[in-house]
PDB file of C-alpha atoms in Angstrom:
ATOM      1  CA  UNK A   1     127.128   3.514 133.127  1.00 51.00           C
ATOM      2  CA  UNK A   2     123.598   3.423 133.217  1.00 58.00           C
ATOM      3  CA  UNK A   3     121.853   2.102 136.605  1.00 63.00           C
ATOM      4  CA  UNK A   4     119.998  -1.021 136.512  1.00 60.00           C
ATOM      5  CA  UNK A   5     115.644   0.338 136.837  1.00 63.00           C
ATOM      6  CA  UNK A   6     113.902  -2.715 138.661  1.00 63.00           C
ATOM      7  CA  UNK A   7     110.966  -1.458 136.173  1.00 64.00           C
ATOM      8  CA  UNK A   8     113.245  -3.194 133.312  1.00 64.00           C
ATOM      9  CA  UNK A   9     112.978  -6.154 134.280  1.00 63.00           C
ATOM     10  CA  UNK A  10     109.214  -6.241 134.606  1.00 59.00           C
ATOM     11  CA  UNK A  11     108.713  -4.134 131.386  1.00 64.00           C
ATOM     12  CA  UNK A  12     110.931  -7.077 129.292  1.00 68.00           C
ATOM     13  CA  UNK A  13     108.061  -9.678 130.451  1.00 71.00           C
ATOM     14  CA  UNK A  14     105.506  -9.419 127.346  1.00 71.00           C
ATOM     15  CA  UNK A  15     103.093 -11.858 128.397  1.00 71.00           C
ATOM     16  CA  UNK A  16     102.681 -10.862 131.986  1.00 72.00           C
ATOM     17  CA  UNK A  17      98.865 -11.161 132.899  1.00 74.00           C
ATOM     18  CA  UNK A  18      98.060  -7.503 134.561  1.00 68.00           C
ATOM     19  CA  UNK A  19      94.323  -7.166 134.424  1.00 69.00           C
ATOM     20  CA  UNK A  20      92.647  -9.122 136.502  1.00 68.00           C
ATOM     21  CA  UNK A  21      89.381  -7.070 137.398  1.00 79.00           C
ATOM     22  CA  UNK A  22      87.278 -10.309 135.312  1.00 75.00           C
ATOM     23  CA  UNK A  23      89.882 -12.961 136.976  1.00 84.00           C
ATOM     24  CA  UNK A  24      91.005 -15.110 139.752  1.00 90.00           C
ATOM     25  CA  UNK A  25      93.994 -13.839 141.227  1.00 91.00           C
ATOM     26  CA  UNK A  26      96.663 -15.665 143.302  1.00 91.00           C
ATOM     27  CA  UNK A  27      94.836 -14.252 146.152  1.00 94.00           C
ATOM     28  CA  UNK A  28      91.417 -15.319 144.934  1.00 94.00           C
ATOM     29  CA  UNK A  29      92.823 -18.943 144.602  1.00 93.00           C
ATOM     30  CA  UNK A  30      94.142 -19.537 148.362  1.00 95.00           C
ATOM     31  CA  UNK A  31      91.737 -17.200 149.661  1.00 95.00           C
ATOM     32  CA  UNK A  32      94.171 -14.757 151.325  1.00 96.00           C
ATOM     33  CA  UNK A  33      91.668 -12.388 152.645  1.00 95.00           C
ATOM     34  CA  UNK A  34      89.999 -15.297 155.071  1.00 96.00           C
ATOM     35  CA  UNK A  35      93.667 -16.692 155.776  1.00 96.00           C
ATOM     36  CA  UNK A  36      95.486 -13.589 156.436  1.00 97.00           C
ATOM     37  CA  UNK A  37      92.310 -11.687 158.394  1.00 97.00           C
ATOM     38  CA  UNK A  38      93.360 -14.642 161.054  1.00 97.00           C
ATOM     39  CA  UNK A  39      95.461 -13.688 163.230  1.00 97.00           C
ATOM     40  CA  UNK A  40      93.457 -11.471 166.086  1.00 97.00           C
ATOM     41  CA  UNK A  41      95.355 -11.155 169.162  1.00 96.00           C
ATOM     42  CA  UNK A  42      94.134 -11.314 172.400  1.00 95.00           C
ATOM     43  CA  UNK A  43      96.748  -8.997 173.611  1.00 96.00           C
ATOM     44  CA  UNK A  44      98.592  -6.066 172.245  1.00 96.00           C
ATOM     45  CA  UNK A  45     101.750  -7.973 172.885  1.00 96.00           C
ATOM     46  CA  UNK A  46     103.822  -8.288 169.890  1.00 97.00           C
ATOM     47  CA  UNK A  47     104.482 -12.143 170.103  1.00 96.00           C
ATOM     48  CA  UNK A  48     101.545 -13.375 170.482  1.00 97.00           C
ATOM     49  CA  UNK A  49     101.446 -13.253 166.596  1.00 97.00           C
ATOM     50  CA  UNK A  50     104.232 -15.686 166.400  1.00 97.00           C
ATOM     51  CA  UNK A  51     102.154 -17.967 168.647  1.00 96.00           C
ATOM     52  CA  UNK A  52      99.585 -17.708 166.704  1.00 97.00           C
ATOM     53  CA  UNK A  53     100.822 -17.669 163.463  1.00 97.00           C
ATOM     54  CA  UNK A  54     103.126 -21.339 164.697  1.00 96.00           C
ATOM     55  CA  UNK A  55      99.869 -22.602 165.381  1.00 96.00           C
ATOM     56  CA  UNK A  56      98.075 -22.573 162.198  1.00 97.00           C
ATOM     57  CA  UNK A  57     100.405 -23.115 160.527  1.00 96.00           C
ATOM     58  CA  UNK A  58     100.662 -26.381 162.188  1.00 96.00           C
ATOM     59  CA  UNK A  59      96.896 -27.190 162.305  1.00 97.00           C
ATOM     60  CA  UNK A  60      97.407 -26.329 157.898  1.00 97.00           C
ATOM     61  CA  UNK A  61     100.631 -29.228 157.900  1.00 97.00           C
ATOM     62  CA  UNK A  62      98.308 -30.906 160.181  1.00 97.00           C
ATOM     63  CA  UNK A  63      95.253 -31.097 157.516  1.00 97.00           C
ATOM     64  CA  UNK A  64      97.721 -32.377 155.003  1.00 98.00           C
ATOM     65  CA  UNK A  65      99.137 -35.369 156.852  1.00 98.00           C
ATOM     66  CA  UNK A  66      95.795 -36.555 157.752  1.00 97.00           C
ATOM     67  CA  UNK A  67      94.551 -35.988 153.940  1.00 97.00           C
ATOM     68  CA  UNK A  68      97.698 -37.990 152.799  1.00 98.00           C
ATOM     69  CA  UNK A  69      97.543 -41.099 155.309  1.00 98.00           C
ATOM     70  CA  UNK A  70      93.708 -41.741 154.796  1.00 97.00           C
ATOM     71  CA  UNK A  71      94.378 -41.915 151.236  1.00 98.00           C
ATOM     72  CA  UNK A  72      97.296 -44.195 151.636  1.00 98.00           C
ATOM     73  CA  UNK A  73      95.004 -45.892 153.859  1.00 98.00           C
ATOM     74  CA  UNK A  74      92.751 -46.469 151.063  1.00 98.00           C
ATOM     75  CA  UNK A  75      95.347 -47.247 148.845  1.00 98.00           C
ATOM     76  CA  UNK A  76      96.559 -50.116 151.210  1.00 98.00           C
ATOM     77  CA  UNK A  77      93.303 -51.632 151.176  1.00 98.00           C
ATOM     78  CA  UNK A  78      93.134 -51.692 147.448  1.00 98.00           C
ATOM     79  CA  UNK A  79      96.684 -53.603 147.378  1.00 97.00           C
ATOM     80  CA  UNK A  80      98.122 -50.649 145.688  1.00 98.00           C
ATOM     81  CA  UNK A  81     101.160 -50.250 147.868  1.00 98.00           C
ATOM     82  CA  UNK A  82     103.242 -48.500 145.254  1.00 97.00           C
ATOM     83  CA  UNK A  83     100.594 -45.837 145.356  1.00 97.00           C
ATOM     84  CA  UNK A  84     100.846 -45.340 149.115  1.00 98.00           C
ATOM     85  CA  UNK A  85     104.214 -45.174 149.103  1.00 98.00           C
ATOM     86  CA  UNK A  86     104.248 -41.653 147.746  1.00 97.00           C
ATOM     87  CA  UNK A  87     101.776 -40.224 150.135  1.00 98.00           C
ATOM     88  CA  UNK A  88     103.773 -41.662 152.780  1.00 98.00           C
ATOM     89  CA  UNK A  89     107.214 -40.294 152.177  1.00 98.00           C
ATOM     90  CA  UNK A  90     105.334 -36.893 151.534  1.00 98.00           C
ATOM     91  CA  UNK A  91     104.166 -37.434 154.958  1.00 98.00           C
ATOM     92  CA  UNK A  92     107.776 -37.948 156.631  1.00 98.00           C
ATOM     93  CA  UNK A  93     108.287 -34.188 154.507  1.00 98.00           C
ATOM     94  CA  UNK A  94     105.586 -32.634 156.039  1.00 98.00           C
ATOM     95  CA  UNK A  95     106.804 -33.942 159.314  1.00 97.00           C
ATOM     96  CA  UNK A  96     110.162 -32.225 159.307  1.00 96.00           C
ATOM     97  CA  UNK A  97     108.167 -28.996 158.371  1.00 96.00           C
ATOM     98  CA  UNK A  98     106.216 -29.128 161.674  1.00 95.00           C
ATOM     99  CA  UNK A  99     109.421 -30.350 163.751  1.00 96.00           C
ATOM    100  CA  UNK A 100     111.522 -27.264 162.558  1.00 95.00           C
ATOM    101  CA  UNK A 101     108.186 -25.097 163.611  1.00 95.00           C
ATOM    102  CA  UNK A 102     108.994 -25.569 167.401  1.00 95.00           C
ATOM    103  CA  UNK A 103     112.521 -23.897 166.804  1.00 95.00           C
ATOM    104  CA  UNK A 104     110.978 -20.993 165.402  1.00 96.00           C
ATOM    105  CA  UNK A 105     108.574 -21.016 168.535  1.00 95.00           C
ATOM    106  CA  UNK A 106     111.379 -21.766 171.019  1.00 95.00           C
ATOM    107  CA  UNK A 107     112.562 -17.919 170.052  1.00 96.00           C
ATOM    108  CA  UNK A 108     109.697 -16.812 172.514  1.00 96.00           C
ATOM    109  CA  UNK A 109     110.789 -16.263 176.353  1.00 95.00           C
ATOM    110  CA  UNK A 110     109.297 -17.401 179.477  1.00 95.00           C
ATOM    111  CA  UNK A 111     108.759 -13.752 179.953  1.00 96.00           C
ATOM    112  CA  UNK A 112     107.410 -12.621 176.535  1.00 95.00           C
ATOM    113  CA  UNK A 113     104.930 -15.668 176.728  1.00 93.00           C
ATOM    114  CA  UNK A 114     103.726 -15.070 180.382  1.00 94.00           C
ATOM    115  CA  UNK A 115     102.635 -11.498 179.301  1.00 94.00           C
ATOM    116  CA  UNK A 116      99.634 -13.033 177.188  1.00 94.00           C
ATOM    117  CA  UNK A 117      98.996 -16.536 178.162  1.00 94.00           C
ATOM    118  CA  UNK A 118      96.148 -15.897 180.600  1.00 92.00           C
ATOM    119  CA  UNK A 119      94.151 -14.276 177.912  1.00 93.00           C
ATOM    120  CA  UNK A 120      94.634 -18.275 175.900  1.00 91.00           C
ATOM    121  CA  UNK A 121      91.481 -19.371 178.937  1.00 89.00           C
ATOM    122  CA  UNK A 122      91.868 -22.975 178.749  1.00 86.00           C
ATOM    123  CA  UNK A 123      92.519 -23.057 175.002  1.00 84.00           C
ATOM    124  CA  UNK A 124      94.916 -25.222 174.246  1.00 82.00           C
ATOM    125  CA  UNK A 125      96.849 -27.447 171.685  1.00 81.00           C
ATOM    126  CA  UNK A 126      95.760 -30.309 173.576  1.00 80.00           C
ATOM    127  CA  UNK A 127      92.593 -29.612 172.047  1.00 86.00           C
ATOM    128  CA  UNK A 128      93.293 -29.618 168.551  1.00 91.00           C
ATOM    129  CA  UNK A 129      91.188 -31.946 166.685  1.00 91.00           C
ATOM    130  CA  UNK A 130      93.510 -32.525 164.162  1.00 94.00           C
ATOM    131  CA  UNK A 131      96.257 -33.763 165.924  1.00 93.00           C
ATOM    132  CA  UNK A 132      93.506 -36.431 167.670  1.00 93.00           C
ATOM    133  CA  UNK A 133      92.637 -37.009 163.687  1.00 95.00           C
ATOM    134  CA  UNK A 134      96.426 -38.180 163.203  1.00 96.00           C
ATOM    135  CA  UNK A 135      96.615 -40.107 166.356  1.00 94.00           C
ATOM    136  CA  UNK A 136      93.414 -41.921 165.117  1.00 94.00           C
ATOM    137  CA  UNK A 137      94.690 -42.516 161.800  1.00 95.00           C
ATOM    138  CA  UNK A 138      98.025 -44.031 162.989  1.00 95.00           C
ATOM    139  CA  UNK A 139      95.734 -46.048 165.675  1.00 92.00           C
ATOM    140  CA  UNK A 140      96.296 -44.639 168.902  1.00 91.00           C
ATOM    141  CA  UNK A 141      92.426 -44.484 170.488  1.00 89.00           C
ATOM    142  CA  UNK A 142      91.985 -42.494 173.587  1.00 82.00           C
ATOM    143  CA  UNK A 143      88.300 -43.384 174.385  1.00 79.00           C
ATOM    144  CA  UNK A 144      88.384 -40.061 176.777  1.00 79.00           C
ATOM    145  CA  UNK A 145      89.678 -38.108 174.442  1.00 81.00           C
ATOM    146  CA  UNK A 146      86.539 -37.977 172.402  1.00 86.00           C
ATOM    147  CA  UNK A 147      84.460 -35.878 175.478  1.00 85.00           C
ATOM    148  CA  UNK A 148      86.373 -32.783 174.749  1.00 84.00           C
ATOM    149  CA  UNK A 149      84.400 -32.566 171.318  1.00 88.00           C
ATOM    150  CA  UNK A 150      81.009 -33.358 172.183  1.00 88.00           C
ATOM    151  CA  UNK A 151      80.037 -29.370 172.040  1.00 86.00           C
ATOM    152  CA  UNK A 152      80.614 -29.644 168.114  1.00 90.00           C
ATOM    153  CA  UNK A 153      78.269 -32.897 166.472  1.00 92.00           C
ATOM    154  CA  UNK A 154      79.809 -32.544 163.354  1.00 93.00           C
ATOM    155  CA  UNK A 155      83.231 -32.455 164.342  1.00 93.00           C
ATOM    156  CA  UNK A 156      82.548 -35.007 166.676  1.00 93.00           C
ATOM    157  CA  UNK A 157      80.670 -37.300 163.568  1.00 94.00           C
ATOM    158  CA  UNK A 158      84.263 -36.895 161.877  1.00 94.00           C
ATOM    159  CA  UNK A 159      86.045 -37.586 164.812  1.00 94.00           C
ATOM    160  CA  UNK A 160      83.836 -40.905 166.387  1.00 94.00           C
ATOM    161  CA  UNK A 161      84.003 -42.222 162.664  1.00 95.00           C
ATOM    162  CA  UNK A 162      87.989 -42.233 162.285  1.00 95.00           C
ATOM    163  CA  UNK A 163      87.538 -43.519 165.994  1.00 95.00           C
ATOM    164  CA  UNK A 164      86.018 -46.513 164.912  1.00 96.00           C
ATOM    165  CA  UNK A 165      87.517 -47.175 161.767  1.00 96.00           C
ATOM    166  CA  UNK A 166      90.722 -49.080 161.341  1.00 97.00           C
ATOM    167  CA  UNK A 167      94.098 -47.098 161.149  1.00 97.00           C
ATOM    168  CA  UNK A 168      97.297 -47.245 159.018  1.00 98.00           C
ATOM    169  CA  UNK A 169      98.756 -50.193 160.637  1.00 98.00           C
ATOM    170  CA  UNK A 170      95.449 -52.281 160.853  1.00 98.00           C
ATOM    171  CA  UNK A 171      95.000 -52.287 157.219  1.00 98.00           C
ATOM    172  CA  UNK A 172      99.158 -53.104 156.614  1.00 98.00           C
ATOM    173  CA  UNK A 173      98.560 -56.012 158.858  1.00 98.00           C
ATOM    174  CA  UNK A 174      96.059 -57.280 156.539  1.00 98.00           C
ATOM    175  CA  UNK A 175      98.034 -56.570 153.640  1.00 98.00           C
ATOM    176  CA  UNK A 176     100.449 -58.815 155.410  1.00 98.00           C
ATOM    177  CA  UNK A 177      97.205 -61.790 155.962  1.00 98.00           C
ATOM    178  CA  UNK A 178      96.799 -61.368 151.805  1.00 98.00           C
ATOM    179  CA  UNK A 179     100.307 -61.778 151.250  1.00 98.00           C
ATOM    180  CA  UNK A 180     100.103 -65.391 152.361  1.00 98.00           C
ATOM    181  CA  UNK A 181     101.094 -64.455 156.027  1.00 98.00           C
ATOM    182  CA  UNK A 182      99.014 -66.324 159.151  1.00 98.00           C
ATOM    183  CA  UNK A 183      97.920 -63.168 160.765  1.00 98.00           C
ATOM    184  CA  UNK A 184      95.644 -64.060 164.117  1.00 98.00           C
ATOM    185  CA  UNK A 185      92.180 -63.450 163.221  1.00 97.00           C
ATOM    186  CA  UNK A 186      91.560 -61.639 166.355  1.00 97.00           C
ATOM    187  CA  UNK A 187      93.797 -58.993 165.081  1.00 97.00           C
ATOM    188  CA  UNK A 188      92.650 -58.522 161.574  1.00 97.00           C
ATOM    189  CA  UNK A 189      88.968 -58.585 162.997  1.00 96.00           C
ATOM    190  CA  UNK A 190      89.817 -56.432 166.305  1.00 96.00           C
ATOM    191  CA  UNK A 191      87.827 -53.674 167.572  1.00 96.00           C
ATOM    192  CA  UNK A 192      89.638 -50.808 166.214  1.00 96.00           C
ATOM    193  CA  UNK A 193      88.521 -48.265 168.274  1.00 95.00           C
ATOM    194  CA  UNK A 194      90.862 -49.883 170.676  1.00 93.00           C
ATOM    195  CA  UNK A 195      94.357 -49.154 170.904  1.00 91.00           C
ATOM    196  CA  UNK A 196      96.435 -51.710 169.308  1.00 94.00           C
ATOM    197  CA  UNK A 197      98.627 -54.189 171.080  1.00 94.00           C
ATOM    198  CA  UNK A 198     101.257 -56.202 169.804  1.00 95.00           C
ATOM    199  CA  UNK A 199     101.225 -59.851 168.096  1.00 97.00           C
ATOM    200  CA  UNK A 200     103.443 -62.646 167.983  1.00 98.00           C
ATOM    201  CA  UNK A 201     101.843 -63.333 164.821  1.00 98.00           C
ATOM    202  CA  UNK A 202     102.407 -59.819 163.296  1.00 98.00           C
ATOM    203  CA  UNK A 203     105.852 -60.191 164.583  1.00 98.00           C
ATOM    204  CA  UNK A 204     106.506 -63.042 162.510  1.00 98.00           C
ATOM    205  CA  UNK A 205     105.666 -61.813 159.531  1.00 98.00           C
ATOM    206  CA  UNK A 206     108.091 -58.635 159.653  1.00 98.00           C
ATOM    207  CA  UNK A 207     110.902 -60.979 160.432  1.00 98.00           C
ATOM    208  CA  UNK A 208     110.263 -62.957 157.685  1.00 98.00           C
ATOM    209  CA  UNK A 209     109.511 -60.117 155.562  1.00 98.00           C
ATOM    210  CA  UNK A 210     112.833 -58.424 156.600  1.00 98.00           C
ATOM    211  CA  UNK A 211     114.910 -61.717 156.867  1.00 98.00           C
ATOM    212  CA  UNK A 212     113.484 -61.953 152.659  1.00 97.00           C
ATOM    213  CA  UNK A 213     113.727 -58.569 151.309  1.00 97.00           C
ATOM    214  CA  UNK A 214     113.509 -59.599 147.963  1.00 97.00           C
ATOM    215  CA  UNK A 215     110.788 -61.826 148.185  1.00 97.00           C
ATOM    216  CA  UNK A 216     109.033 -58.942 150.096  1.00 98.00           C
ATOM    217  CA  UNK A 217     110.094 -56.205 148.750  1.00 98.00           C
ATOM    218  CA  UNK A 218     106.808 -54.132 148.607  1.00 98.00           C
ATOM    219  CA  UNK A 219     105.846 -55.203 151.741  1.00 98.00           C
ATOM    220  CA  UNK A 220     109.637 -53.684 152.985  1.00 98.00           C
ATOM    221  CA  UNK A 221     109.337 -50.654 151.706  1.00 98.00           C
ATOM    222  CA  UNK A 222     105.877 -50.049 153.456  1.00 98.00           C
ATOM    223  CA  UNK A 223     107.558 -51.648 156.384  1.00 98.00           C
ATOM    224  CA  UNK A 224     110.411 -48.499 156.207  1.00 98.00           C
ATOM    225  CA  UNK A 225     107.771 -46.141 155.250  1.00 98.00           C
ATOM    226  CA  UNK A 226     105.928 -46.422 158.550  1.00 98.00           C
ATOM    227  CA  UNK A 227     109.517 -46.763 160.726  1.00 98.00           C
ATOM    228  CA  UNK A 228     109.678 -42.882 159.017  1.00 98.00           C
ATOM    229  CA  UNK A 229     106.551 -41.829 160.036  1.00 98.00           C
ATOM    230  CA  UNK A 230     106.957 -43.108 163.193  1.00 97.00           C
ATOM    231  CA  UNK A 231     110.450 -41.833 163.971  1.00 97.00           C
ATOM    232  CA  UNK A 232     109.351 -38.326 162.786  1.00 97.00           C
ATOM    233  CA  UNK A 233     106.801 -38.509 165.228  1.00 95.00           C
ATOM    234  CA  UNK A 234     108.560 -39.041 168.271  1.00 95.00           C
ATOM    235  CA  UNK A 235     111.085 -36.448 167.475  1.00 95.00           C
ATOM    236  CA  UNK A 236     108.223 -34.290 166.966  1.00 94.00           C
ATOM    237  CA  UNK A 237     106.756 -35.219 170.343  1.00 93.00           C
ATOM    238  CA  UNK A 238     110.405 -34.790 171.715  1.00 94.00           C
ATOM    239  CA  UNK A 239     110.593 -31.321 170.384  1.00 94.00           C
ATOM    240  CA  UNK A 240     107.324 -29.674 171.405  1.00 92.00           C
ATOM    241  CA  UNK A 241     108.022 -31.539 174.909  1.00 93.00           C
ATOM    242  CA  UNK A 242     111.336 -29.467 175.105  1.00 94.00           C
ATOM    243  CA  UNK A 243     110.157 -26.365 173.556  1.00 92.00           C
ATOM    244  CA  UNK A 244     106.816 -25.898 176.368  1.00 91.00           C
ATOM    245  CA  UNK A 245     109.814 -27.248 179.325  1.00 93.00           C
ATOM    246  CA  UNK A 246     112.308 -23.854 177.791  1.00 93.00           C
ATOM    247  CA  UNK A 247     109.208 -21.705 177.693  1.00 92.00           C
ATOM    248  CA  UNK A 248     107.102 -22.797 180.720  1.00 89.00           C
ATOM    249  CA  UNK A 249     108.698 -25.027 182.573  1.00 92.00           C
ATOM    250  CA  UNK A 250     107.095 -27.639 184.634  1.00 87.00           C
ATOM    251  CA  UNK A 251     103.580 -25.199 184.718  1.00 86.00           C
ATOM    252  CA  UNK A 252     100.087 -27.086 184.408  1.00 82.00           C
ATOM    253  CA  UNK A 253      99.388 -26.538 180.888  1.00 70.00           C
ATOM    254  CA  UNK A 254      96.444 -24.007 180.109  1.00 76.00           C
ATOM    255  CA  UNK A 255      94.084 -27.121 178.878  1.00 71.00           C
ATOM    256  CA  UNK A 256      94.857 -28.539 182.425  1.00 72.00           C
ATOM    257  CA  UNK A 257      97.309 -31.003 181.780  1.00 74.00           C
ATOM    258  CA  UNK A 258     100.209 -31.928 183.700  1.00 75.00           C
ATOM    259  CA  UNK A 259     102.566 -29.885 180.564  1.00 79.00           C
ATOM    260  CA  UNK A 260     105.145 -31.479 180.056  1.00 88.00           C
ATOM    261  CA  UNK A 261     104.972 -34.462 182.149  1.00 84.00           C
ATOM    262  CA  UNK A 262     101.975 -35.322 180.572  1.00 81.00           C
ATOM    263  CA  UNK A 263     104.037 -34.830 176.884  1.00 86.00           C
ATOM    264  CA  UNK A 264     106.811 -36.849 178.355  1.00 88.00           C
ATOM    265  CA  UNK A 265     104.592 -39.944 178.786  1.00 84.00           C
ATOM    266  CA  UNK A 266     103.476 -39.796 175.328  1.00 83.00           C
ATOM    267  CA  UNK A 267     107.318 -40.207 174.240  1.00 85.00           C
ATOM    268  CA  UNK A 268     106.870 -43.984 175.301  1.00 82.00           C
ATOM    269  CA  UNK A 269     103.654 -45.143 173.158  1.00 87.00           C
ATOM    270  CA  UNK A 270     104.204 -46.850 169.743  1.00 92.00           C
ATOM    271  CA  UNK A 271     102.156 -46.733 166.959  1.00 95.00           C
ATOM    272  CA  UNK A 272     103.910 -50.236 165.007  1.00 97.00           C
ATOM    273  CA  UNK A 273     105.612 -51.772 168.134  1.00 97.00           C
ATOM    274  CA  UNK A 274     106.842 -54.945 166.232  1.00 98.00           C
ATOM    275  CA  UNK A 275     108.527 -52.758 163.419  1.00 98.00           C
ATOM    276  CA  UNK A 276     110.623 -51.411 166.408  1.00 97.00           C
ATOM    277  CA  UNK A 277     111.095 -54.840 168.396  1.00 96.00           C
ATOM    278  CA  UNK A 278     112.486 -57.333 165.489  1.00 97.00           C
ATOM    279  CA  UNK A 279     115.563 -54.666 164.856  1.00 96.00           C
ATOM    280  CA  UNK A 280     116.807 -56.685 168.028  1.00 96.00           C
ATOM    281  CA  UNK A 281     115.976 -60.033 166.645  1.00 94.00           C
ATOM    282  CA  UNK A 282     117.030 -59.250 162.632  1.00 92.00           C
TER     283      UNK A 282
END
């Protein structure tokens, strides 16, 4: 019996494309050269390419959440909640791809990382940009935040403007006001570049929502959407809190935070308190 040639297989493709000295490439398209050319160690130590390599791929999940919640955001504001709905749940997907990141990162030892992390300086994921960007967009303002990226003008532009502007649950609350509900005007005319605070008012309308799901139904299902997002986050926040503890312990983090106390406090803040709050009263 003859043995199988890998070559067959290729050969029996016809239309296979094979010249490609006038045309884009897969490599041309997503720019491989730039994106693999990435990775330059600081170190010669062997895992500090999986550190890296966690990283960016992070920041790149990172880009797409925020590019999928502003344009649900936009979506919201346009009343076309069936539209958002899609971005959203695509959200809660990217989510568990970042969450099951910190158990590939959690293969690095104490030991392993303490060979290269002085050459990180204060660099640090408390610095990333992008996860500010998603805390912005999901309405959690930290005015002091803000002073870390005043080196940069344009990235701080980008970063002041989502700052200011109002964030996934400000613009479902006034979904809720156009839906007939009596939202207080002081929160659908708040100053968003505060952190938002609960409402009796806002309250009231989810119970009644949830108490008339058929009525509502739209307004539900953005309702659940968010309770995703949400819950993703925190386990999120729950894993990378646990993976720095296994790796470093209770060490100042490298940005000069207080590590994982510091990422244990975060665990209690809510971006949609009253979605959490009427599961008691439902």
């Amino acid at each position: 019996m003859r043995e199988h040639d890998p070559n067959d297989t290729f050969k029996s493709e016809k239309n296979i494309h094979t010249n490609f000295k006038e045309k884009m490439t897969y490599g041309d398209y997503l720019q491989l050269d730039t994106l693999l050319s990435s990775q330059k160690r600081l170190s010669d130590h062997h895992d500090e390419m999986l550190f890296i390599i966690i990283h960016q791929v992070s920041e790149l999940w990172l880009k797409l959440i925020i590019h999928e919640i502003q344009a649900a955001i936009g979506a919201i504001e346009r009343n076309e909640l069936q539209t958002s709905f899609k971005m959203l749940a695509r959200v809660s997907k990217i989510q568990t791809q970042i969450i099951q990141a910190w158990d590939v990162l959690s293969t690095l030892t104490p030991t392993e990382y303490m060979e290269f992390r002085d050459k990180l300086g204060n660099a640090s994921g408390f610095q990333s940009y992008q996860y500010r960007l998603v805390e912005f967009v999901l309405g959690y303002k930290t005015p002091y935040i803000l002073k870390i990226y005043q080196k940069d003008s344009e990235l701080f532009k980008i970063l002041d403007k989502a700052y200011h502007s109002p964030g996934l649950y400000d613009v479902t609350i006034q979904a809720l006001s156009r839906a007939g509900f009596p939202i207080n005007p002081g929160v659908l005319h708040r100053d968003f570049s505060k952190t938002y605070e609960k409402d009796a008012t806002v309250e009231q309308a989810w119970l009644a929502i949830y108490r008339n799901v058929d009525k509502y139904w739209d307004l539900y299902q953005l309702a659940e959407k968010l309770v995703d997002i949400e819950d993703w986050f925190q386990q999120w926040r729950f894993r990378h809190m646990k993976t720095v503890e296994r790796i470093i312990g209770h060490k100042t983090g490298t940005g000069g935070s207080s590590g994982v106390g510091y990422l244990k406090k975060v665990l209690d803040n809510y971006f949609f308190p009253e979605l959490w709050e009427i599961r008691t009263k439902i």
